[in-house]
Amino acid sequence: MIPLSVLDLSVVTTGTKPAAALRNSIDLARHVDGLGYVRYWLAEHHNLASVASPAPDVMIGQIAAVTKHIRVGSGGVMLPNHAPLVVAERFKMLEALFPGRIDLGLGRAPGTDGATAYALRSRLDRREGDDFLERLHELILWQTREFPSGHPYHNVVAMPDDTPLPPIWLLGSSDYSSELAAQIGMGFAFAHHFASHDAIDAMVHYRNRFQPSAWSASPRAILAVAVIAADTDDEAEKLAASFDLNRLRRDRGQYLPLPSVEEALAYPYTDSERASMRRNRSRLFVGSRATVQKTLQPLIDASKPDELMVITAVYDHGARKKSYSLLAEAFGLKAVG
């Protein structure tokens, strides 16, 4: 069976304030660590009422400190928001503190709106247009120490200098990131849960074009999917009502806290809204553990990921933990002590 991982946004609900959402993330990480999940990634978002954590590096340290086996990383650090040296220093520190358990996932989107992106970057050396490749190159140079002798950074050292950067993964929802990850020989994680681009095309493209590098001798591909599992199909569908309303609001630019099931079921949907909800369901796998495993398997077989990364956003924290437990059973994970 395929290994399973977790992508966590520290989701805020109408009944769970941001501080409690952060504590729930730590609790969930402990839970899945014991279930046999292999990786736990935290996302970076800013100025969103629905997401509690804007700083994955802070959460990574907290979660790695209270877990034993699971790898912990960013899914991802939005590199255009940060000076590459700062990213290098923070993740080298995490790797030094938790050797062999840290991942550095990188994204090229801002993870927020335009005004907030400007506030994040206004004191940085801003380039015109998309400067992700330039920042990625600089980040790599802080690892390789290959700045030319006349370069102003030649004698600058990213500390701790006895610790390497953790494995780097490029995140994406299009063919651009799959092509880039293949060309430079890094791991690739595809965001099926919100991508409009075809996941199978992106994953196959990455594998077919992968060039071995100092970062990885072979392709390493993660497929991120949204899943809601419960004891029965009907119960899972009820839990998914919160997702349906939340996604509908997001499509309108309303990034509100996740609504309760009761609020979602009572909402007066129009026919066009119901049609939109049905289209959005193509990005969500809902049902009992058997149903979810059955519906996911064709996508797994076609896209051939090395790992399935699961994001589960439901109103009740206990139901979210139960969903991950059911998935562990469905995919035959072995519990660890």
mmCIF file of C-alpha atoms in Angstrom:
data_model
loop_
_atom_site.group_PDB
_atom_site.id
_atom_site.type_symbol
_atom_site.label_atom_id
_atom_site.label_comp_id
_atom_site.label_asym_id
_atom_site.label_seq_id
_atom_site.Cartn_x
_atom_site.Cartn_y
_atom_site.Cartn_z
ATOM 1 C CA MET A 1 0.000 0.000 0.000
ATOM 2 C CA ILE A 2 1.077 3.578 -0.645
ATOM 3 C CA PRO A 3 2.524 5.632 2.270
ATOM 4 C CA LEU A 4 0.275 8.354 3.671
ATOM 5 C CA SER A 5 1.122 11.872 4.843
ATOM 6 C CA VAL A 6 -0.740 14.910 6.167
ATOM 7 C CA LEU A 7 -1.096 18.450 4.858
ATOM 8 C CA ASP A 8 -2.413 20.743 7.592
ATOM 9 C CA LEU A 9 -3.678 24.317 7.234
ATOM 10 C CA SER A 10 -4.561 24.743 10.926
ATOM 11 C CA VAL A 11 -8.135 25.373 9.845
ATOM 12 C CA VAL A 12 -10.146 27.920 11.807
ATOM 13 C CA THR A 13 -13.851 27.147 12.252
ATOM 14 C CA THR A 14 -16.759 29.222 13.513
ATOM 15 C CA GLY A 15 -16.393 27.292 16.782
ATOM 16 C CA THR A 16 -12.584 27.078 16.938
ATOM 17 C CA LYS A 17 -10.536 30.244 17.321
ATOM 18 C CA PRO A 18 -7.082 30.508 15.687
ATOM 19 C CA ALA A 19 -5.128 29.762 18.887
ATOM 20 C CA ALA A 20 -7.172 26.592 19.438
ATOM 21 C CA ALA A 21 -6.676 25.633 15.767
ATOM 22 C CA LEU A 22 -2.903 25.755 16.278
ATOM 23 C CA ARG A 23 -3.166 23.515 19.326
ATOM 24 C CA ASN A 24 -5.379 21.143 17.326
ATOM 25 C CA SER A 25 -2.605 20.863 14.744
ATOM 26 C CA ILE A 26 -0.170 19.740 17.416
ATOM 27 C CA ASP A 27 -2.715 17.235 18.726
ATOM 28 C CA LEU A 28 -3.392 15.874 15.241
ATOM 29 C CA ALA A 29 0.332 15.499 14.579
ATOM 30 C CA ARG A 30 0.742 13.387 17.706
ATOM 31 C CA HIS A 31 -2.231 11.296 16.591
ATOM 32 C CA VAL A 32 -0.999 10.525 13.080
ATOM 33 C CA ASP A 33 2.567 9.979 14.298
ATOM 34 C CA GLY A 34 1.291 6.956 16.175
ATOM 35 C CA LEU A 35 -0.817 5.753 13.244
ATOM 36 C CA GLY A 36 2.176 5.368 10.946
ATOM 37 C CA TYR A 37 1.856 8.416 8.703
ATOM 38 C CA VAL A 38 5.271 9.308 7.303
ATOM 39 C CA ARG A 39 5.125 13.101 6.839
ATOM 40 C CA TYR A 40 3.337 16.143 8.303
ATOM 41 C CA TRP A 41 3.462 19.408 6.361
ATOM 42 C CA LEU A 42 2.261 22.869 7.409
ATOM 43 C CA ALA A 43 1.137 25.516 4.933
ATOM 44 C CA GLU A 44 1.885 29.247 4.780
ATOM 45 C CA HIS A 45 -1.071 31.608 4.336
ATOM 46 C CA HIS A 46 -1.516 35.221 5.383
ATOM 47 C CA ASN A 47 -4.531 37.412 6.146
ATOM 48 C CA LEU A 48 -6.981 34.514 5.832
ATOM 49 C CA ALA A 49 -9.604 34.152 8.552
ATOM 50 C CA SER A 50 -9.830 30.433 7.735
ATOM 51 C CA VAL A 51 -6.129 29.598 8.295
ATOM 52 C CA ALA A 52 -4.423 30.100 11.664
ATOM 53 C CA SER A 53 -0.758 29.589 10.756
ATOM 54 C CA PRO A 54 1.237 32.097 8.666
ATOM 55 C CA ALA A 55 4.595 30.677 9.836
ATOM 56 C CA PRO A 56 5.182 26.993 9.023
ATOM 57 C CA ASP A 57 8.747 27.059 10.352
ATOM 58 C CA VAL A 58 7.468 27.926 13.843
ATOM 59 C CA MET A 59 4.877 25.133 13.727
ATOM 60 C CA ILE A 60 7.429 22.656 12.373
ATOM 61 C CA GLY A 61 9.602 23.115 15.441
ATOM 62 C CA GLN A 62 6.652 22.732 17.806
ATOM 63 C CA ILE A 63 5.365 19.586 16.101
ATOM 64 C CA ALA A 64 8.750 17.938 15.653
ATOM 65 C CA ALA A 65 9.356 18.438 19.383
ATOM 66 C CA VAL A 66 6.249 16.467 20.409
ATOM 67 C CA THR A 67 6.431 13.657 17.824
ATOM 68 C CA LYS A 68 8.885 10.795 17.458
ATOM 69 C CA HIS A 69 8.803 9.250 14.009
ATOM 70 C CA ILE A 70 7.059 11.438 11.457
ATOM 71 C CA ARG A 71 8.914 13.839 9.150
ATOM 72 C CA VAL A 72 7.769 17.441 9.563
ATOM 73 C CA GLY A 73 7.993 20.143 6.933
ATOM 74 C CA SER A 74 6.539 23.056 5.035
ATOM 75 C CA GLY A 75 3.857 22.675 2.466
ATOM 76 C CA GLY A 76 5.121 25.148 1.814
ATOM 77 C CA VAL A 77 7.250 28.181 2.462
ATOM 78 C CA MET A 78 6.185 30.791 -0.104
ATOM 79 C CA LEU A 79 9.684 31.735 -1.182
ATOM 80 C CA PRO A 80 8.857 35.130 -2.781
ATOM 81 C CA ASN A 81 7.790 36.328 0.691
ATOM 82 C CA HIS A 82 11.176 35.670 2.295
ATOM 83 C CA ALA A 83 14.851 36.446 1.929
ATOM 84 C CA PRO A 84 16.505 33.160 0.852
ATOM 85 C CA LEU A 85 19.148 33.519 3.578
ATOM 86 C CA VAL A 86 16.441 33.635 6.250
ATOM 87 C CA VAL A 87 14.836 30.466 4.851
ATOM 88 C CA ALA A 88 18.223 28.740 4.746
ATOM 89 C CA GLU A 89 19.056 29.706 8.330
ATOM 90 C CA ARG A 90 15.712 28.666 9.784
ATOM 91 C CA PHE A 91 15.583 25.302 8.054
ATOM 92 C CA LYS A 92 19.211 24.512 8.787
ATOM 93 C CA MET A 93 18.381 25.209 12.439
ATOM 94 C CA LEU A 94 15.381 22.878 12.291
ATOM 95 C CA GLU A 95 17.502 20.198 10.627
ATOM 96 C CA ALA A 96 20.158 20.604 13.320
ATOM 97 C CA LEU A 97 17.576 20.219 16.091
ATOM 98 C CA PHE A 98 15.671 17.337 14.457
ATOM 99 C CA PRO A 99 18.170 15.659 12.110
ATOM 100 C CA GLY A 100 16.673 13.567 9.331
ATOM 101 C CA ARG A 101 13.093 14.600 10.110
ATOM 102 C CA ILE A 102 12.678 17.976 8.365
ATOM 103 C CA ASP A 103 11.450 18.829 4.844
ATOM 104 C CA LEU A 104 11.603 22.158 3.019
ATOM 105 C CA GLY A 105 8.664 22.470 0.632
ATOM 106 C CA LEU A 106 8.734 25.630 -1.498
ATOM 107 C CA GLY A 107 5.943 27.448 -3.317
ATOM 108 C CA ARG A 108 6.027 30.371 -5.752
ATOM 109 C CA ALA A 109 2.595 31.871 -4.958
ATOM 110 C CA PRO A 110 2.142 34.608 -2.337
ATOM 111 C CA GLY A 111 -0.355 32.642 -0.250
ATOM 112 C CA THR A 112 -2.428 35.782 0.222
ATOM 113 C CA ASP A 113 -3.930 38.878 -1.427
ATOM 114 C CA GLY A 114 -1.998 41.628 -3.194
ATOM 115 C CA ALA A 115 -1.976 44.168 -0.367
ATOM 116 C CA THR A 116 -0.757 41.612 2.173
ATOM 117 C CA ALA A 117 1.868 40.339 -0.252
ATOM 118 C CA TYR A 118 3.169 43.896 -0.593
ATOM 119 C CA ALA A 119 3.264 44.293 3.194
ATOM 120 C CA LEU A 120 5.296 41.078 3.449
ATOM 121 C CA ARG A 121 7.756 42.053 0.723
ATOM 122 C CA SER A 122 7.950 45.847 0.860
ATOM 123 C CA ARG A 123 11.221 45.792 2.833
ATOM 124 C CA LEU A 124 12.787 43.077 0.689
ATOM 125 C CA ASP A 125 14.832 43.620 -2.454
ATOM 126 C CA ARG A 126 11.899 43.299 -4.807
ATOM 127 C CA ARG A 127 12.421 42.377 -8.442
ATOM 128 C CA GLU A 128 9.939 43.009 -11.200
ATOM 129 C CA GLY A 129 7.751 40.065 -12.163
ATOM 130 C CA ASP A 130 8.156 36.471 -11.008
ATOM 131 C CA ASP A 131 11.503 36.164 -9.210
ATOM 132 C CA PHE A 132 10.974 32.650 -7.830
ATOM 133 C CA LEU A 133 13.778 31.112 -9.900
ATOM 134 C CA GLU A 134 16.232 33.791 -8.783
ATOM 135 C CA ARG A 135 15.331 33.251 -5.137
ATOM 136 C CA LEU A 136 15.513 29.464 -5.500
ATOM 137 C CA HIS A 137 18.969 29.745 -7.044
ATOM 138 C CA GLU A 138 20.133 31.957 -4.190
ATOM 139 C CA LEU A 139 18.711 29.541 -1.614
ATOM 140 C CA ILE A 140 20.659 26.695 -3.202
ATOM 141 C CA LEU A 141 23.840 28.794 -3.162
ATOM 142 C CA TRP A 142 23.518 29.244 0.608
ATOM 143 C CA GLN A 143 23.853 25.467 0.752
ATOM 144 C CA THR A 144 26.590 24.943 -1.849
ATOM 145 C CA ARG A 145 28.639 28.070 -0.890
ATOM 146 C CA GLU A 146 29.382 28.658 -4.588
ATOM 147 C CA PHE A 147 28.998 32.443 -4.677
ATOM 148 C CA PRO A 148 31.801 33.818 -6.920
ATOM 149 C CA SER A 149 34.840 35.283 -5.167
ATOM 150 C CA GLY A 150 33.790 38.852 -5.933
ATOM 151 C CA HIS A 151 30.180 38.407 -4.906
ATOM 152 C CA PRO A 152 29.036 40.386 -1.817
ATOM 153 C CA TYR A 153 27.698 37.154 -0.276
ATOM 154 C CA HIS A 154 30.940 35.201 -0.794
ATOM 155 C CA ASN A 155 31.993 35.452 2.851
ATOM 156 C CA VAL A 156 28.489 35.223 4.334
ATOM 157 C CA VAL A 157 27.695 31.876 5.958
ATOM 158 C CA ALA A 158 24.236 30.513 6.675
ATOM 159 C CA MET A 159 24.394 29.126 10.205
ATOM 160 C CA PRO A 160 24.557 26.506 11.574
ATOM 161 C CA ASP A 161 27.255 25.777 8.997
ATOM 162 C CA ASP A 162 27.761 22.158 10.034
ATOM 163 C CA THR A 163 24.184 21.259 9.055
ATOM 164 C CA PRO A 164 22.836 20.893 5.499
ATOM 165 C CA LEU A 165 19.514 22.121 4.260
ATOM 166 C CA PRO A 166 16.824 19.459 4.577
ATOM 167 C CA PRO A 167 15.435 17.840 1.401
ATOM 168 C CA ILE A 168 13.817 20.422 -0.880
ATOM 169 C CA TRP A 169 10.454 19.822 -2.543
ATOM 170 C CA LEU A 170 8.830 22.072 -5.126
ATOM 171 C CA LEU A 171 5.091 22.512 -4.734
ATOM 172 C CA GLY A 172 2.778 23.118 -7.640
ATOM 173 C CA SER A 173 -0.683 23.030 -9.144
ATOM 174 C CA SER A 174 0.325 23.362 -12.802
ATOM 175 C CA ASP A 175 2.731 21.965 -15.365
ATOM 176 C CA TYR A 176 5.241 24.768 -14.629
ATOM 177 C CA SER A 177 6.314 23.359 -11.270
ATOM 178 C CA SER A 178 6.395 19.782 -12.509
ATOM 179 C CA GLU A 179 8.693 20.809 -15.367
ATOM 180 C CA LEU A 180 10.966 22.853 -13.073
ATOM 181 C CA ALA A 181 11.207 20.109 -10.444
ATOM 182 C CA ALA A 182 12.091 17.598 -13.155
ATOM 183 C CA GLN A 183 14.738 19.819 -14.742
ATOM 184 C CA ILE A 184 16.607 20.587 -11.519
ATOM 185 C CA GLY A 185 16.129 17.134 -9.980
ATOM 186 C CA MET A 186 14.111 17.923 -6.877
ATOM 187 C CA GLY A 187 11.100 16.321 -5.241
ATOM 188 C CA PHE A 188 7.674 17.421 -6.490
ATOM 189 C CA ALA A 189 4.332 17.703 -4.674
ATOM 190 C CA PHE A 190 1.161 18.341 -6.688
ATOM 191 C CA ALA A 191 -1.865 20.038 -5.109
ATOM 192 C CA HIS A 192 -4.778 18.071 -6.560
ATOM 193 C CA HIS A 193 -7.082 19.484 -3.870
ATOM 194 C CA PHE A 194 -7.240 22.904 -5.527
ATOM 195 C CA ALA A 195 -5.526 22.559 -8.913
ATOM 196 C CA SER A 196 -7.339 23.102 -12.188
ATOM 197 C CA HIS A 197 -4.503 21.377 -14.052
ATOM 198 C CA ASP A 198 -4.757 17.609 -14.495
ATOM 199 C CA ALA A 199 -2.892 15.795 -11.725
ATOM 200 C CA ILE A 200 -2.090 12.749 -13.844
ATOM 201 C CA ASP A 201 -0.530 14.896 -16.571
ATOM 202 C CA ALA A 202 1.621 16.812 -14.069
ATOM 203 C CA MET A 203 2.825 13.707 -12.224
ATOM 204 C CA VAL A 204 3.603 11.712 -15.382
ATOM 205 C CA HIS A 205 5.327 14.728 -16.933
ATOM 206 C CA TYR A 206 7.540 15.073 -13.862
ATOM 207 C CA ARG A 207 8.606 11.430 -13.886
ATOM 208 C CA ASN A 208 9.253 11.294 -17.626
ATOM 209 C CA ARG A 209 11.425 14.423 -17.656
ATOM 210 C CA PHE A 210 13.243 14.008 -14.337
ATOM 211 C CA GLN A 211 16.992 14.703 -14.408
ATOM 212 C CA PRO A 212 19.069 13.173 -11.581
ATOM 213 C CA SER A 213 20.874 15.736 -9.460
ATOM 214 C CA ALA A 214 22.782 16.237 -6.241
ATOM 215 C CA TRP A 215 19.395 16.725 -4.583
ATOM 216 C CA SER A 216 17.875 13.438 -5.742
ATOM 217 C CA ALA A 217 19.027 10.542 -7.883
ATOM 218 C CA SER A 218 15.465 9.580 -8.814
ATOM 219 C CA PRO A 219 12.043 11.251 -8.970
ATOM 220 C CA ARG A 220 10.128 11.665 -5.715
ATOM 221 C CA ALA A 221 6.490 12.596 -6.190
ATOM 222 C CA ILE A 222 3.756 13.390 -3.669
ATOM 223 C CA LEU A 223 0.091 13.757 -4.589
ATOM 224 C CA ALA A 224 -1.902 15.959 -2.188
ATOM 225 C CA VAL A 225 -5.633 15.192 -2.045
ATOM 226 C CA ALA A 226 -8.612 16.322 0.030
ATOM 227 C CA VAL A 227 -10.387 13.487 1.846
ATOM 228 C CA ILE A 228 -13.226 13.202 4.351
ATOM 229 C CA ALA A 229 -13.747 9.716 5.773
ATOM 230 C CA ALA A 230 -16.261 8.520 8.352
ATOM 231 C CA ASP A 231 -17.780 5.228 9.509
ATOM 232 C CA THR A 232 -20.460 5.408 6.802
ATOM 233 C CA ASP A 233 -20.891 7.150 3.464
ATOM 234 C CA ASP A 234 -23.862 9.096 4.824
ATOM 235 C CA GLU A 235 -21.917 10.359 7.827
ATOM 236 C CA ALA A 236 -19.017 11.437 5.614
ATOM 237 C CA GLU A 237 -21.383 13.272 3.280
ATOM 238 C CA LYS A 238 -22.822 15.135 6.241
ATOM 239 C CA LEU A 239 -19.339 16.195 7.389
ATOM 240 C CA ALA A 240 -18.554 17.324 3.847
ATOM 241 C CA ALA A 241 -21.386 19.862 3.911
ATOM 242 C CA SER A 242 -19.023 22.274 5.689
ATOM 243 C CA PHE A 243 -16.504 21.880 2.862
ATOM 244 C CA ASP A 244 -19.174 22.503 0.232
ATOM 245 C CA LEU A 245 -20.276 25.830 1.699
ATOM 246 C CA ASN A 246 -16.724 26.913 2.516
ATOM 247 C CA ARG A 247 -15.524 26.189 -1.013
ATOM 248 C CA LEU A 248 -18.488 28.037 -2.485
ATOM 249 C CA ARG A 249 -17.591 31.095 -0.419
ATOM 250 C CA ARG A 250 -13.904 30.833 -1.345
ATOM 251 C CA ASP A 251 -14.830 30.908 -5.027
ATOM 252 C CA ARG A 252 -16.413 34.288 -4.279
ATOM 253 C CA GLY A 253 -13.301 35.537 -2.490
ATOM 254 C CA GLN A 254 -14.768 34.993 0.985
ATOM 255 C CA TYR A 255 -12.115 33.207 3.081
ATOM 256 C CA LEU A 256 -14.267 32.766 6.151
ATOM 257 C CA PRO A 257 -13.841 30.298 9.034
ATOM 258 C CA LEU A 258 -15.134 26.824 8.252
ATOM 259 C CA PRO A 259 -18.896 26.720 8.985
ATOM 260 C CA SER A 260 -20.574 24.052 11.092
ATOM 261 C CA VAL A 261 -22.448 21.182 9.481
ATOM 262 C CA GLU A 262 -25.699 22.621 10.818
ATOM 263 C CA GLU A 263 -25.041 26.012 9.211
ATOM 264 C CA ALA A 264 -24.074 24.414 5.925
ATOM 265 C CA LEU A 265 -27.149 22.152 5.796
ATOM 266 C CA ALA A 266 -29.443 25.100 6.593
ATOM 267 C CA TYR A 267 -27.949 27.365 3.917
ATOM 268 C CA PRO A 268 -30.494 28.280 1.149
ATOM 269 C CA TYR A 269 -28.513 27.157 -1.921
ATOM 270 C CA THR A 270 -29.613 28.251 -5.378
ATOM 271 C CA ASP A 271 -29.562 25.843 -8.310
ATOM 272 C CA SER A 272 -26.409 27.492 -9.702
ATOM 273 C CA GLU A 273 -24.695 27.197 -6.322
ATOM 274 C CA ARG A 274 -25.541 23.501 -6.126
ATOM 275 C CA ALA A 275 -24.118 23.018 -9.606
ATOM 276 C CA SER A 276 -20.909 24.771 -8.524
ATOM 277 C CA MET A 277 -20.722 22.555 -5.443
ATOM 278 C CA ARG A 278 -21.022 19.430 -7.583
ATOM 279 C CA ARG A 279 -18.121 20.623 -9.757
ATOM 280 C CA ASN A 280 -15.992 21.312 -6.679
ATOM 281 C CA ARG A 281 -16.587 17.777 -5.464
ATOM 282 C CA SER A 282 -14.236 16.553 -8.201
ATOM 283 C CA ARG A 283 -11.422 17.701 -5.868
ATOM 284 C CA LEU A 284 -12.774 15.914 -2.777
ATOM 285 C CA PHE A 285 -12.981 12.220 -1.865
ATOM 286 C CA VAL A 286 -15.810 11.463 0.563
ATOM 287 C CA GLY A 287 -17.103 8.272 2.156
ATOM 288 C CA SER A 288 -16.424 5.323 4.385
ATOM 289 C CA ARG A 289 -12.885 3.963 4.501
ATOM 290 C CA ALA A 290 -13.755 1.388 1.828
ATOM 291 C CA THR A 291 -15.434 3.954 -0.412
ATOM 292 C CA VAL A 292 -12.579 6.430 -0.135
ATOM 293 C CA GLN A 293 -9.942 3.800 -0.822
ATOM 294 C CA LYS A 294 -11.898 2.556 -3.851
ATOM 295 C CA THR A 295 -12.408 6.029 -5.334
ATOM 296 C CA LEU A 296 -8.810 7.120 -4.723
ATOM 297 C CA GLN A 297 -7.211 4.019 -6.217
ATOM 298 C CA PRO A 298 -7.748 4.858 -9.918
ATOM 299 C CA LEU A 299 -6.079 8.257 -9.416
ATOM 300 C CA ILE A 300 -3.204 6.621 -7.535
ATOM 301 C CA ASP A 301 -2.770 3.986 -10.249
ATOM 302 C CA ALA A 302 -2.753 6.572 -13.042
ATOM 303 C CA SER A 303 -0.576 9.256 -11.431
ATOM 304 C CA LYS A 304 1.803 6.840 -9.659
ATOM 305 C CA PRO A 305 2.795 8.992 -6.668
ATOM 306 C CA ASP A 306 5.360 7.721 -4.188
ATOM 307 C CA GLU A 307 3.177 9.069 -1.414
ATOM 308 C CA LEU A 308 -0.374 10.304 -0.849
ATOM 309 C CA MET A 309 -0.635 13.502 1.222
ATOM 310 C CA VAL A 310 -4.077 14.045 2.736
ATOM 311 C CA ILE A 311 -5.759 17.265 3.803
ATOM 312 C CA THR A 312 -8.946 16.839 5.819
ATOM 313 C CA ALA A 313 -10.858 19.985 6.716
ATOM 314 C CA VAL A 314 -13.949 19.256 8.816
ATOM 315 C CA TYR A 315 -15.655 21.261 11.522
ATOM 316 C CA ASP A 316 -15.162 18.846 14.424
ATOM 317 C CA HIS A 317 -11.572 18.085 15.476
ATOM 318 C CA GLY A 318 -12.523 14.644 16.745
ATOM 319 C CA ALA A 319 -14.084 13.814 13.376
ATOM 320 C CA ARG A 320 -10.909 14.957 11.637
ATOM 321 C CA LYS A 321 -8.771 12.647 13.772
ATOM 322 C CA LYS A 322 -11.231 9.806 13.102
ATOM 323 C CA SER A 323 -10.976 10.434 9.359
ATOM 324 C CA TYR A 324 -7.204 10.012 9.453
ATOM 325 C CA SER A 325 -7.583 6.861 11.570
ATOM 326 C CA LEU A 326 -9.961 5.331 9.039
ATOM 327 C CA LEU A 327 -7.619 6.161 6.171
ATOM 328 C CA ALA A 328 -4.747 4.517 8.038
ATOM 329 C CA GLU A 329 -6.847 1.362 8.321
ATOM 330 C CA ALA A 330 -7.961 1.524 4.674
ATOM 331 C CA PHE A 331 -4.397 1.774 3.391
ATOM 332 C CA GLY A 332 -2.901 -0.682 5.844
ATOM 333 C CA LEU A 333 -0.613 1.610 7.799
ATOM 334 C CA LYS A 334 1.252 0.025 10.677
ATOM 335 C CA ALA A 335 0.926 1.776 14.022
ATOM 336 C CA VAL A 336 4.179 2.778 15.719
ATOM 337 C CA GLY A 337 4.928 3.192 19.399
#
